[in-house]
GROMACS .gro file of C-alpha atoms in nm:
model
  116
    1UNK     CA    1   0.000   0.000   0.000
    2UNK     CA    2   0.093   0.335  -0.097
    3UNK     CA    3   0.208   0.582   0.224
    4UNK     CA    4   0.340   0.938   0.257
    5UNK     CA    5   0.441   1.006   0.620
    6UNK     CA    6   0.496   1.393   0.689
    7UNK     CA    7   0.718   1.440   1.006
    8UNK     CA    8   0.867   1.747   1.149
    9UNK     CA    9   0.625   2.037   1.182
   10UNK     CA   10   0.546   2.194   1.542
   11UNK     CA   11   0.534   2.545   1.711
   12UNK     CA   12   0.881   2.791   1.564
   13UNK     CA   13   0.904   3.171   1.649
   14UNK     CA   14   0.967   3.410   1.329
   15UNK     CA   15   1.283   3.383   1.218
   16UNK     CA   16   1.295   3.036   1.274
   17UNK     CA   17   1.401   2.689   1.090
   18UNK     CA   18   1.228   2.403   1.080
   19UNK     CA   19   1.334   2.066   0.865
   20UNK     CA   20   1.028   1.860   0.690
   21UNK     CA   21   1.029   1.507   0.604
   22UNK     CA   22   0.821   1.277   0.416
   23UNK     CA   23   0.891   0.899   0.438
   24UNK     CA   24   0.760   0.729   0.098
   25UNK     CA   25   0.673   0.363   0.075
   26UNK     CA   26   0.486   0.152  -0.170
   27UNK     CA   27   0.566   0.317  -0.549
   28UNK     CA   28   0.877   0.367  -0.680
   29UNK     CA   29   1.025   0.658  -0.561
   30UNK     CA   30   1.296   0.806  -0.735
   31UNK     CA   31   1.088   0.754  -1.068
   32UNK     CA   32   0.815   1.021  -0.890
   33UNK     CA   33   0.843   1.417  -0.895
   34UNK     CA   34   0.780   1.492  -0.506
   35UNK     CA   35   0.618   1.826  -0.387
   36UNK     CA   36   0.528   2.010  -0.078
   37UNK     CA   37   0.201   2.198  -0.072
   38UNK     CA   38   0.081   2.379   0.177
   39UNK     CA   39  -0.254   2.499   0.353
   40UNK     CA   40  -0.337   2.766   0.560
   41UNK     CA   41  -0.707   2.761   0.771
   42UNK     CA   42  -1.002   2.860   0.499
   43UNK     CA   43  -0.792   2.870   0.230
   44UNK     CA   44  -0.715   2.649  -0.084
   45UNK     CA   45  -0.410   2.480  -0.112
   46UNK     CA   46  -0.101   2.605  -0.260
   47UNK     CA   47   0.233   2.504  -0.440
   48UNK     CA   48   0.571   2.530  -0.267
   49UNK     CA   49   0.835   2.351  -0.396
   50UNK     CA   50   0.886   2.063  -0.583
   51UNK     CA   51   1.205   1.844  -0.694
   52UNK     CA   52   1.143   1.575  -1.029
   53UNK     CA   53   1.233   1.241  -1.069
   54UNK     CA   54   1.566   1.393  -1.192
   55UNK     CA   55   1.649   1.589  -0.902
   56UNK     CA   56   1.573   1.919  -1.079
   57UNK     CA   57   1.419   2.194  -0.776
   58UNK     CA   58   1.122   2.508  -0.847
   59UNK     CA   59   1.006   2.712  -0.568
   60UNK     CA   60   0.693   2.907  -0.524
   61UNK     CA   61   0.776   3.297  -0.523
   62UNK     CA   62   0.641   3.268  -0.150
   63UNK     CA   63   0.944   3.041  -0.034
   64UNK     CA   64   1.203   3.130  -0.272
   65UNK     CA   65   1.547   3.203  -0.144
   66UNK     CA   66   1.385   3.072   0.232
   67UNK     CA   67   1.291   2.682   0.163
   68UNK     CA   68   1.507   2.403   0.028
   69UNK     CA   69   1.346   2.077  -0.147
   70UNK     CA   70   1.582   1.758  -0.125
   71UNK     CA   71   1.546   1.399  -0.235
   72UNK     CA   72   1.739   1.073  -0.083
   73UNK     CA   73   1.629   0.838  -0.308
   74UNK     CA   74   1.829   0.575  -0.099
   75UNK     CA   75   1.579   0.655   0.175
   76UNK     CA   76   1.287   0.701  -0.023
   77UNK     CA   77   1.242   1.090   0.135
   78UNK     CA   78   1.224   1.411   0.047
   79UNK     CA   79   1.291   1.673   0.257
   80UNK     CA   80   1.171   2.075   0.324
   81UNK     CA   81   1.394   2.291   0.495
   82UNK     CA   82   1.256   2.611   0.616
   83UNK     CA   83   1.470   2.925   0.740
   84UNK     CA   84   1.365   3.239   0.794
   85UNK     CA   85   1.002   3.148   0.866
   86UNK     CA   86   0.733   3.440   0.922
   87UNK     CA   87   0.410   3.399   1.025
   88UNK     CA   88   0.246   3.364   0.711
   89UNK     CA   89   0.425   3.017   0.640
   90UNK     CA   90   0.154   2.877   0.905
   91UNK     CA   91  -0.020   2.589   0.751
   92UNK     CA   92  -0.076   2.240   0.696
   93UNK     CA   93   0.213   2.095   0.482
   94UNK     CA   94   0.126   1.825   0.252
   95UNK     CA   95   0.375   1.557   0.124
   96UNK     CA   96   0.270   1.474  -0.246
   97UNK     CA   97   0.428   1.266  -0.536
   98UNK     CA   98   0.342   1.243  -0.922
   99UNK     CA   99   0.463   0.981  -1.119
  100UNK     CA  100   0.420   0.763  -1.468
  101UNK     CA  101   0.043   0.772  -1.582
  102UNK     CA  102  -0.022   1.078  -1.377
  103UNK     CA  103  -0.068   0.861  -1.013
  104UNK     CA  104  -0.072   1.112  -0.767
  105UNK     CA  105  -0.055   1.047  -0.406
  106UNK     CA  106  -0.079   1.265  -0.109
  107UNK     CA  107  -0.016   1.244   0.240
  108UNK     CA  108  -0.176   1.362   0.578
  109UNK     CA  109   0.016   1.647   0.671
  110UNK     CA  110   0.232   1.813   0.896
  111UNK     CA  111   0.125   2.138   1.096
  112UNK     CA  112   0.373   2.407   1.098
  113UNK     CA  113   0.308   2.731   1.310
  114UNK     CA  114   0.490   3.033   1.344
  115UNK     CA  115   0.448   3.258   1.618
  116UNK     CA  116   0.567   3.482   1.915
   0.00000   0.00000   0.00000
């Protein structure tokens, strides 16, 4: 069975770093493009970064010189690292991975919240 495993969110003043992981099982990994989305209370849910199958990286303009994507294919994970986090970065961060014939799976999320 297919599983994305978000780990690593929690409660980070402004400022602030934070690492994400996802832990991938049941597809082959390192033959899917893996993304983290993100969702903030009442509102839709938005692209931040993504790295393909060939280890290629695109940010959102929201996260852009602040977040890092990174893939260990060897561990089947991909990774978020977030510096310089302001309050707007609060949200729900979703694990998600695209592969051959458009499958598309999504995991449960991780909440991230940044405040004094």
């Amino acid at each position: 069975q297919v599983q994305l495993v978000e780990s690593g969110g929690g409660l980070v003043q402004p400022g602030g770093s934070l690492r994400l992981s996802c832990a991938a099982s049941g597809f082959t990994f390192s033959s899917y493009a893996m993304s983290w989305y993100r969702q903030a209370p009442g509102k839709g849910r938005e692209f931040a970064a993504v790295t393909n199958a060939g280890g290629s990286t695109n940010y959102a303009d929201s996260v852009k010189g602040r977040f890092t994507i990174s893939r260990d294919n060897a561990k089947n994970t991909v990774y978020l690292q977030m510096n310089s986090l302001k309050p707007e970065d609060t949200a729900v961060y979703y694990c998600k991975a695209r592969g051959p014939w458009n499958n598309v799976y999504w995991g449960q999320g991780t909440q991230v919240t940044v405040s004094s």
